[in-house]
PDB file of N, CA and C in Angstrom:
ATOM      1  N   MET A   1     228.554 234.690  64.290  1.00 49.00           N
ATOM      2  CA  MET A   1     227.597 235.619  64.826  1.00 49.00           C
ATOM      3  C   MET A   1     226.264 235.472  64.106  1.00 49.00           C
ATOM      4  N   VAL A   2     226.330 235.169  62.844  1.00 49.00           N
ATOM      5  CA  VAL A   2     225.092 234.990  62.079  1.00 49.00           C
ATOM      6  C   VAL A   2     224.282 233.834  62.640  1.00 49.00           C
ATOM      7  N   VAL A   3     224.968 232.750  62.989  1.00 49.00           N
ATOM      8  CA  VAL A   3     224.276 231.588  63.544  1.00 49.00           C
ATOM      9  C   VAL A   3     223.637 231.948  64.882  1.00 49.00           C
ATOM     10  N   VAL A   4     224.322 232.752  65.683  1.00 47.00           N
ATOM     11  CA  VAL A   4     223.783 233.167  66.978  1.00 47.00           C
ATOM     12  C   VAL A   4     222.474 233.924  66.785  1.00 47.00           C
ATOM     13  N   LEU A   5     222.474 234.835  65.843  1.00 49.00           N
ATOM     14  CA  LEU A   5     221.269 235.628  65.590  1.00 49.00           C
ATOM     15  C   LEU A   5     220.142 234.760  65.036  1.00 49.00           C
ATOM     16  N   ARG A   6     220.470 233.876  64.111  1.00 57.00           N
ATOM     17  CA  ARG A   6     219.444 233.019  63.497  1.00 57.00           C
ATOM     18  C   ARG A   6     218.878 232.022  64.509  1.00 57.00           C
ATOM     19  N   ALA A   7     219.749 231.494  65.383  1.00 60.00           N
ATOM     20  CA  ALA A   7     219.295 230.518  66.366  1.00 60.00           C
ATOM     21  C   ALA A   7     218.634 231.199  67.565  1.00 60.00           C
ATOM     22  N   ALA A   8     218.746 232.505  67.635  1.00 61.00           N
ATOM     23  CA  ALA A   8     218.159 233.313  68.701  1.00 61.00           C
ATOM     24  C   ALA A   8     218.753 232.970  70.069  1.00 61.00           C
ATOM     25  N   HIS A   9     220.039 232.652  70.073  1.00 60.00           N
ATOM     26  CA  HIS A   9     220.724 232.416  71.339  1.00 60.00           C
ATOM     27  C   HIS A   9     221.135 233.753  71.940  1.00 60.00           C
ATOM     28  N   ASN A  10     221.072 233.832  73.235  1.00 71.00           N
ATOM     29  CA  ASN A  10     221.427 235.077  73.921  1.00 71.00           C
ATOM     30  C   ASN A  10     222.928 235.310  73.969  1.00 71.00           C
ATOM     31  N   ASP A  11     223.680 234.243  73.853  1.00 75.00           N
ATOM     32  CA  ASP A  11     225.126 234.352  74.034  1.00 75.00           C
ATOM     33  C   ASP A  11     225.826 233.498  72.981  1.00 75.00           C
ATOM     34  N   THR A  12     226.948 233.969  72.490  1.00 72.00           N
ATOM     35  CA  THR A  12     227.702 233.207  71.484  1.00 72.00           C
ATOM     36  C   THR A  12     228.243 231.905  72.066  1.00 72.00           C
ATOM     37  N   ARG A  13     228.461 231.883  73.376  1.00 77.00           N
ATOM     38  CA  ARG A  13     228.973 230.668  74.003  1.00 77.00           C
ATOM     39  C   ARG A  13     227.980 229.510  73.902  1.00 77.00           C
ATOM     40  N   ILE A  14     226.719 229.817  73.971  1.00 74.00           N
ATOM     41  CA  ILE A  14     225.695 228.777  73.844  1.00 74.00           C
ATOM     42  C   ILE A  14     225.786 228.144  72.454  1.00 74.00           C
ATOM     43  N   THR A  15     225.843 228.992  71.451  1.00 72.00           N
ATOM     44  CA  THR A  15     225.950 228.500  70.073  1.00 72.00           C
ATOM     45  C   THR A  15     227.231 227.702  69.888  1.00 72.00           C
ATOM     46  N   ARG A  16     228.315 228.235  70.392  1.00 73.00           N
ATOM     47  CA  ARG A  16     229.607 227.545  70.264  1.00 73.00           C
ATOM     48  C   ARG A  16     229.556 226.165  70.909  1.00 73.00           C
ATOM     49  N   ASP A  17     229.054 226.095  72.111  1.00 74.00           N
ATOM     50  CA  ASP A  17     229.007 224.820  72.831  1.00 74.00           C
ATOM     51  C   ASP A  17     228.145 223.793  72.105  1.00 74.00           C
ATOM     52  N   ILE A  18     227.038 224.227  71.567  1.00 73.00           N
ATOM     53  CA  ILE A  18     226.135 223.305  70.860  1.00 73.00           C
ATOM     54  C   ILE A  18     226.789 222.792  69.580  1.00 73.00           C
ATOM     55  N   TYR A  19     227.226 223.705  68.754  1.00 72.00           N
ATOM     56  CA  TYR A  19     227.745 223.295  67.446  1.00 72.00           C
ATOM     57  C   TYR A  19     229.144 222.698  67.514  1.00 72.00           C
ATOM     58  N   GLN A  20     229.883 223.020  68.524  1.00 70.00           N
ATOM     59  CA  GLN A  20     231.217 222.441  68.674  1.00 70.00           C
ATOM     60  C   GLN A  20     231.119 220.944  68.944  1.00 70.00           C
ATOM     61  N   SER A  21     230.127 220.537  69.704  1.00 70.00           N
ATOM     62  CA  SER A  21     229.972 219.113  69.985  1.00 70.00           C
ATOM     63  C   SER A  21     229.330 218.381  68.820  1.00 70.00           C
ATOM     64  N   VAL A  22     228.490 219.066  68.043  1.00 69.00           N
ATOM     65  CA  VAL A  22     227.800 218.439  66.915  1.00 69.00           C
ATOM     66  C   VAL A  22     228.714 218.347  65.697  1.00 69.00           C
ATOM     67  N   LEU A  23     229.547 219.353  65.510  1.00 71.00           N
ATOM     68  CA  LEU A  23     230.405 219.421  64.329  1.00 71.00           C
ATOM     69  C   LEU A  23     231.884 219.547  64.736  1.00 71.00           C
ATOM     70  N   PRO A  24     232.479 218.465  65.243  1.00 72.00           N
ATOM     71  CA  PRO A  24     233.868 218.566  65.717  1.00 72.00           C
ATOM     72  C   PRO A  24     234.869 218.889  64.608  1.00 72.00           C
ATOM     73  N   HIS A  25     234.557 218.492  63.375  1.00 77.00           N
ATOM     74  CA  HIS A  25     235.491 218.781  62.283  1.00 77.00           C
ATOM     75  C   HIS A  25     235.579 220.277  62.001  1.00 77.00           C
ATOM     76  N   VAL A  26     234.538 221.019  62.335  1.00 74.00           N
ATOM     77  CA  VAL A  26     234.564 222.469  62.151  1.00 74.00           C
ATOM     78  C   VAL A  26     235.595 223.083  63.093  1.00 74.00           C
ATOM     79  N   GLY A  27     235.617 222.612  64.327  1.00 74.00           N
ATOM     80  CA  GLY A  27     236.606 223.106  65.282  1.00 74.00           C
ATOM     81  C   GLY A  27     238.019 222.784  64.856  1.00 74.00           C
ATOM     82  N   LYS A  28     238.197 221.577  64.317  1.00 82.00           N
ATOM     83  CA  LYS A  28     239.527 221.168  63.860  1.00 82.00           C
ATOM     84  C   LYS A  28     239.984 222.020  62.682  1.00 82.00           C
ATOM     85  N   SER A  29     239.085 222.238  61.732  1.00 83.00           N
ATOM     86  CA  SER A  29     239.474 223.043  60.570  1.00 83.00           C
ATOM     87  C   SER A  29     239.733 224.490  60.979  1.00 83.00           C
ATOM     88  N   ALA A  30     238.981 224.994  61.956  1.00 81.00           N
ATOM     89  CA  ALA A  30     239.228 226.350  62.442  1.00 81.00           C
ATOM     90  C   ALA A  30     240.587 226.439  63.120  1.00 81.00           C
ATOM     91  N   ALA A  31     240.935 225.419  63.883  1.00 82.00           N
ATOM     92  CA  ALA A  31     242.240 225.394  64.552  1.00 82.00           C
ATOM     93  C   ALA A  31     243.376 225.333  63.538  1.00 82.00           C
ATOM     94  N   GLU A  32     243.197 224.528  62.498  1.00 84.00           N
ATOM     95  CA  GLU A  32     244.229 224.428  61.459  1.00 84.00           C
ATOM     96  C   GLU A  32     244.376 225.746  60.699  1.00 84.00           C
ATOM     97  N   ALA A  33     243.251 226.390  60.426  1.00 84.00           N
ATOM     98  CA  ALA A  33     243.301 227.682  59.729  1.00 84.00           C
ATOM     99  C   ALA A  33     244.014 228.721  60.588  1.00 84.00           C
ATOM    100  N   THR A  34     243.756 228.697  61.869  1.00 83.00           N
ATOM    101  CA  THR A  34     244.420 229.629  62.783  1.00 83.00           C
ATOM    102  C   THR A  34     245.912 229.342  62.850  1.00 83.00           C
ATOM    103  N   ALA A  35     246.272 228.075  62.870  1.00 80.00           N
ATOM    104  CA  ALA A  35     247.688 227.698  62.922  1.00 80.00           C
ATOM    105  C   ALA A  35     248.434 228.167  61.684  1.00 80.00           C
ATOM    106  N   LYS A  36     247.756 228.175  60.553  1.00 81.00           N
ATOM    107  CA  LYS A  36     248.393 228.651  59.317  1.00 81.00           C
ATOM    108  C   LYS A  36     248.677 230.143  59.370  1.00 81.00           C
ATOM    109  N   LEU A  37     247.954 230.857  60.210  1.00 80.00           N
ATOM    110  CA  LEU A  37     248.165 232.291  60.331  1.00 80.00           C
ATOM    111  C   LEU A  37     249.421 232.637  61.107  1.00 80.00           C
ATOM    112  N   VAL A  38     249.930 231.686  61.878  1.00 74.00           N
ATOM    113  CA  VAL A  38     251.115 231.943  62.694  1.00 74.00           C
ATOM    114  C   VAL A  38     252.239 230.959  62.395  1.00 74.00           C
ATOM    115  N   PRO A  39     252.607 230.800  61.125  1.00 69.00           N
ATOM    116  CA  PRO A  39     253.675 229.835  60.804  1.00 69.00           C
ATOM    117  C   PRO A  39     255.036 230.254  61.338  1.00 69.00           C
ATOM    118  N   LEU A  40     255.226 231.536  61.552  1.00 74.00           N
ATOM    119  CA  LEU A  40     256.521 231.985  62.063  1.00 74.00           C
ATOM    120  C   LEU A  40     256.775 231.469  63.468  1.00 74.00           C
ATOM    121  N   GLN A  41     255.739 231.337  64.255  1.00 74.00           N
ATOM    122  CA  GLN A  41     255.900 230.812  65.604  1.00 74.00           C
ATOM    123  C   GLN A  41     256.382 229.371  65.550  1.00 74.00           C
ATOM    124  N   ARG A  42     255.758 228.581  64.693  1.00 77.00           N
ATOM    125  CA  ARG A  42     256.179 227.182  64.551  1.00 77.00           C
ATOM    126  C   ARG A  42     257.612 227.097  64.058  1.00 77.00           C
ATOM    127  N   LYS A  43     257.957 227.947  63.096  1.00 81.00           N
ATOM    128  CA  LYS A  43     259.303 227.949  62.549  1.00 81.00           C
ATOM    129  C   LYS A  43     260.312 228.326  63.633  1.00 81.00           C
ATOM    130  N   ALA A  44     259.977 229.331  64.424  1.00 84.00           N
ATOM    131  CA  ALA A  44     260.875 229.758  65.499  1.00 84.00           C
ATOM    132  C   ALA A  44     261.060 228.645  66.522  1.00 84.00           C
ATOM    133  N   GLU A  45     259.994 227.945  66.841  1.00 87.00           N
ATOM    134  CA  GLU A  45     260.094 226.837  67.797  1.00 87.00           C
ATOM    135  C   GLU A  45     260.942 225.703  67.232  1.00 87.00           C
ATOM    136  N   ALA A  46     260.776 225.414  65.950  1.00 88.00           N
ATOM    137  CA  ALA A  46     261.560 224.355  65.315  1.00 88.00           C
ATOM    138  C   ALA A  46     263.041 224.732  65.278  1.00 88.00           C
ATOM    139  N   GLU A  47     263.329 225.993  64.962  1.00 91.00           N
ATOM    140  CA  GLU A  47     264.716 226.446  64.926  1.00 91.00           C
ATOM    141  C   GLU A  47     265.346 226.400  66.321  1.00 91.00           C
ATOM    142  N   LYS A  48     264.578 226.762  67.332  1.00 92.00           N
ATOM    143  CA  LYS A  48     265.076 226.722  68.707  1.00 92.00           C
ATOM    144  C   LYS A  48     265.393 225.291  69.115  1.00 92.00           C
ATOM    145  N   ALA A  49     264.513 224.366  68.754  1.00 93.00           N
ATOM    146  CA  ALA A  49     264.744 222.959  69.077  1.00 93.00           C
ATOM    147  C   ALA A  49     265.976 222.431  68.345  1.00 93.00           C
ATOM    148  N   ALA A  50     266.166 222.854  67.093  1.00 94.00           N
ATOM    149  CA  ALA A  50     267.331 222.421  66.320  1.00 94.00           C
ATOM    150  C   ALA A  50     268.621 222.958  66.943  1.00 94.00           C
ATOM    151  N   ARG A  51     268.604 224.219  67.373  1.00 94.00           N
ATOM    152  CA  ARG A  51     269.790 224.798  68.021  1.00 94.00           C
ATOM    153  C   ARG A  51     270.116 224.072  69.319  1.00 94.00           C
ATOM    154  N   LYS A  52     269.082 223.749  70.071  1.00 94.00           N
ATOM    155  CA  LYS A  52     269.275 223.045  71.338  1.00 94.00           C
ATOM    156  C   LYS A  52     269.870 221.659  71.097  1.00 94.00           C
ATOM    157  N   ALA A  53     269.362 220.963  70.087  1.00 94.00           N
ATOM    158  CA  ALA A  53     269.881 219.630  69.759  1.00 94.00           C
ATOM    159  C   ALA A  53     271.326 219.715  69.283  1.00 94.00           C
ATOM    160  N   GLU A  54     271.627 220.731  68.479  1.00 94.00           N
ATOM    161  CA  GLU A  54     272.993 220.906  67.979  1.00 94.00           C
ATOM    162  C   GLU A  54     273.951 221.217  69.129  1.00 94.00           C
ATOM    163  N   LYS A  55     273.503 222.040  70.057  1.00 93.00           N
ATOM    164  CA  LYS A  55     274.334 222.386  71.214  1.00 93.00           C
ATOM    165  C   LYS A  55     274.604 221.149  72.067  1.00 93.00           C
ATOM    166  N   ALA A  56     273.588 220.331  72.259  1.00 92.00           N
ATOM    167  CA  ALA A  56     273.750 219.101  73.038  1.00 92.00           C
ATOM    168  C   ALA A  56     274.711 218.139  72.349  1.00 92.00           C
ATOM    169  N   ALA A  57     274.603 218.043  71.025  1.00 92.00           N
ATOM    170  CA  ALA A  57     275.494 217.155  70.281  1.00 92.00           C
ATOM    171  C   ALA A  57     276.936 217.640  70.355  1.00 92.00           C
ATOM    172  N   THR A  58     277.134 218.946  70.251  1.00 92.00           N
ATOM    173  CA  THR A  58     278.478 219.517  70.331  1.00 92.00           C
ATOM    174  C   THR A  58     279.067 219.286  71.717  1.00 92.00           C
ATOM    175  N   LYS A  59     278.237 219.477  72.737  1.00 90.00           N
ATOM    176  CA  LYS A  59     278.693 219.262  74.112  1.00 90.00           C
ATOM    177  C   LYS A  59     279.090 217.808  74.339  1.00 90.00           C
ATOM    178  N   ALA A  60     278.278 216.892  73.817  1.00 89.00           N
ATOM    179  CA  ALA A  60     278.576 215.466  73.957  1.00 89.00           C
ATOM    180  C   ALA A  60     279.865 215.109  73.218  1.00 89.00           C
ATOM    181  N   LYS A  61     280.040 215.690  72.050  1.00 89.00           N
ATOM    182  CA  LYS A  61     281.246 215.417  71.260  1.00 89.00           C
ATOM    183  C   LYS A  61     282.494 215.928  71.990  1.00 89.00           C
ATOM    184  N   THR A  62     282.408 217.132  72.528  1.00 90.00           N
ATOM    185  CA  THR A  62     283.527 217.716  73.270  1.00 90.00           C
ATOM    186  C   THR A  62     283.852 216.876  74.503  1.00 90.00           C
ATOM    187  N   LYS A  63     282.826 216.452  75.192  1.00 86.00           N
ATOM    188  CA  LYS A  63     283.013 215.625  76.382  1.00 86.00           C
ATOM    189  C   LYS A  63     283.663 214.293  76.009  1.00 86.00           C
ATOM    190  N   ASP A  64     283.217 213.715  74.897  1.00 85.00           N
ATOM    191  CA  ASP A  64     283.787 212.443  74.432  1.00 85.00           C
ATOM    192  C   ASP A  64     285.250 212.618  74.048  1.00 85.00           C
ATOM    193  N   GLN A  65     285.574 213.728  73.370  1.00 86.00           N
ATOM    194  CA  GLN A  65     286.962 213.973  72.984  1.00 86.00           C
ATOM    195  C   GLN A  65     287.843 214.146  74.215  1.00 86.00           C
ATOM    196  N   ALA A  66     287.340 214.847  75.223  1.00 85.00           N
ATOM    197  CA  ALA A  66     288.113 215.040  76.450  1.00 85.00           C
ATOM    198  C   ALA A  66     288.323 213.706  77.158  1.00 85.00           C
ATOM    199  N   ARG A  67     287.300 212.871  77.161  1.00 85.00           N
ATOM    200  CA  ARG A  67     287.410 211.555  77.787  1.00 85.00           C
ATOM    201  C   ARG A  67     288.449 210.708  77.061  1.00 85.00           C
ATOM    202  N   ARG A  68     288.422 210.741  75.740  1.00 84.00           N
ATOM    203  CA  ARG A  68     289.394 209.962  74.955  1.00 84.00           C
ATOM    204  C   ARG A  68     290.813 210.478  75.172  1.00 84.00           C
ATOM    205  N   LYS A  69     290.940 211.798  75.222  1.00 82.00           N
ATOM    206  CA  LYS A  69     292.261 212.400  75.428  1.00 82.00           C
ATOM    207  C   LYS A  69     292.811 211.993  76.798  1.00 82.00           C
ATOM    208  N   LYS A  70     291.958 212.053  77.804  1.00 80.00           N
ATOM    209  CA  LYS A  70     292.360 211.677  79.154  1.00 80.00           C
ATOM    210  C   LYS A  70     292.719 210.200  79.209  1.00 80.00           C
ATOM    211  N   LYS A  71     291.948 209.380  78.544  1.00 78.00           N
ATOM    212  CA  LYS A  71     292.196 207.943  78.513  1.00 78.00           C
ATOM    213  C   LYS A  71     293.539 207.659  77.831  1.00 78.00           C
ATOM    214  N   GLY A  72     293.862 208.410  76.788  1.00 76.00           N
ATOM    215  CA  GLY A  72     295.140 208.254  76.091  1.00 76.00           C
ATOM    216  C   GLY A  72     296.312 208.606  76.985  1.00 76.00           C
ATOM    217  N   LYS A  73     296.166 209.657  77.799  1.00 65.00           N
ATOM    218  CA  LYS A  73     297.233 210.055  78.717  1.00 65.00           C
ATOM    219  C   LYS A  73     297.446 209.001  79.790  1.00 65.00           C
ATOM    220  N   VAL A  74     296.382 208.392  80.249  1.00 58.00           N
ATOM    221  CA  VAL A  74     296.488 207.354  81.274  1.00 58.00           C
ATOM    222  C   VAL A  74     297.241 206.160  80.716  1.00 58.00           C
ATOM    223  N   LYS A  75     296.950 205.770  79.491  1.00 58.00           N
ATOM    224  CA  LYS A  75     297.645 204.639  78.870  1.00 58.00           C
ATOM    225  C   LYS A  75     299.131 204.934  78.737  1.00 58.00           C
ATOM    226  N   LYS A  76     299.482 206.176  78.329  1.00 58.00           N
ATOM    227  CA  LYS A  76     300.888 206.546  78.173  1.00 58.00           C
ATOM    228  C   LYS A  76     301.597 206.487  79.518  1.00 58.00           C
ATOM    229  N   SER A  77     300.936 206.957  80.554  1.00 56.00           N
ATOM    230  CA  SER A  77     301.543 206.960  81.887  1.00 56.00           C
ATOM    231  C   SER A  77     301.815 205.542  82.352  1.00 56.00           C
ATOM    232  N   LYS A  78     300.908 204.637  82.103  1.00 56.00           N
ATOM    233  CA  LYS A  78     301.100 203.250  82.496  1.00 56.00           C
ATOM    234  C   LYS A  78     302.281 202.639  81.753  1.00 56.00           C
ATOM    235  N   LYS A  79     302.414 202.962  80.447  1.00 57.00           N
ATOM    236  CA  LYS A  79     303.516 202.430  79.652  1.00 57.00           C
ATOM    237  C   LYS A  79     304.844 202.968  80.151  1.00 57.00           C
ATOM    238  N   GLU A  80     304.884 204.275  80.484  1.00 55.00           N
ATOM    239  CA  GLU A  80     306.118 204.881  80.979  1.00 55.00           C
ATOM    240  C   GLU A  80     306.517 204.321  82.330  1.00 55.00           C
ATOM    241  N   GLY A  81     305.557 203.989  83.152  1.00 55.00           N
ATOM    242  CA  GLY A  81     305.832 203.440  84.480  1.00 55.00           C
ATOM    243  C   GLY A  81     306.423 202.041  84.423  1.00 55.00           C
ATOM    244  N   SER A  82     306.137 201.302  83.387  1.00 54.00           N
ATOM    245  CA  SER A  82     306.629 199.933  83.290  1.00 54.00           C
ATOM    246  C   SER A  82     308.038 199.866  82.734  1.00 54.00           C
ATOM    247  N   LEU A  83     308.579 200.991  82.258  1.00 53.00           N
ATOM    248  CA  LEU A  83     309.943 200.993  81.714  1.00 53.00           C
ATOM    249  C   LEU A  83     310.963 200.997  82.751  1.00 53.00           C
TER     250      LEU A  83
END
């Protein structure tokens, strides 16, 4: 706001647009500072992704075990049929 008053711009958007293009690192540092204010959101998203990955791995493991079990029964049936 101080820059707006000193530059005599009528609107903060004018100042933002001018200085945002001239000083891109300022926007980046502001974004990083804002992100640090909400670390719980990032943590929650990371935990959700980890739970989803764990659930997928468990599902794949269960499916693989069922496939192996079924395959074992088929082999036994073939052996019994040849007797």
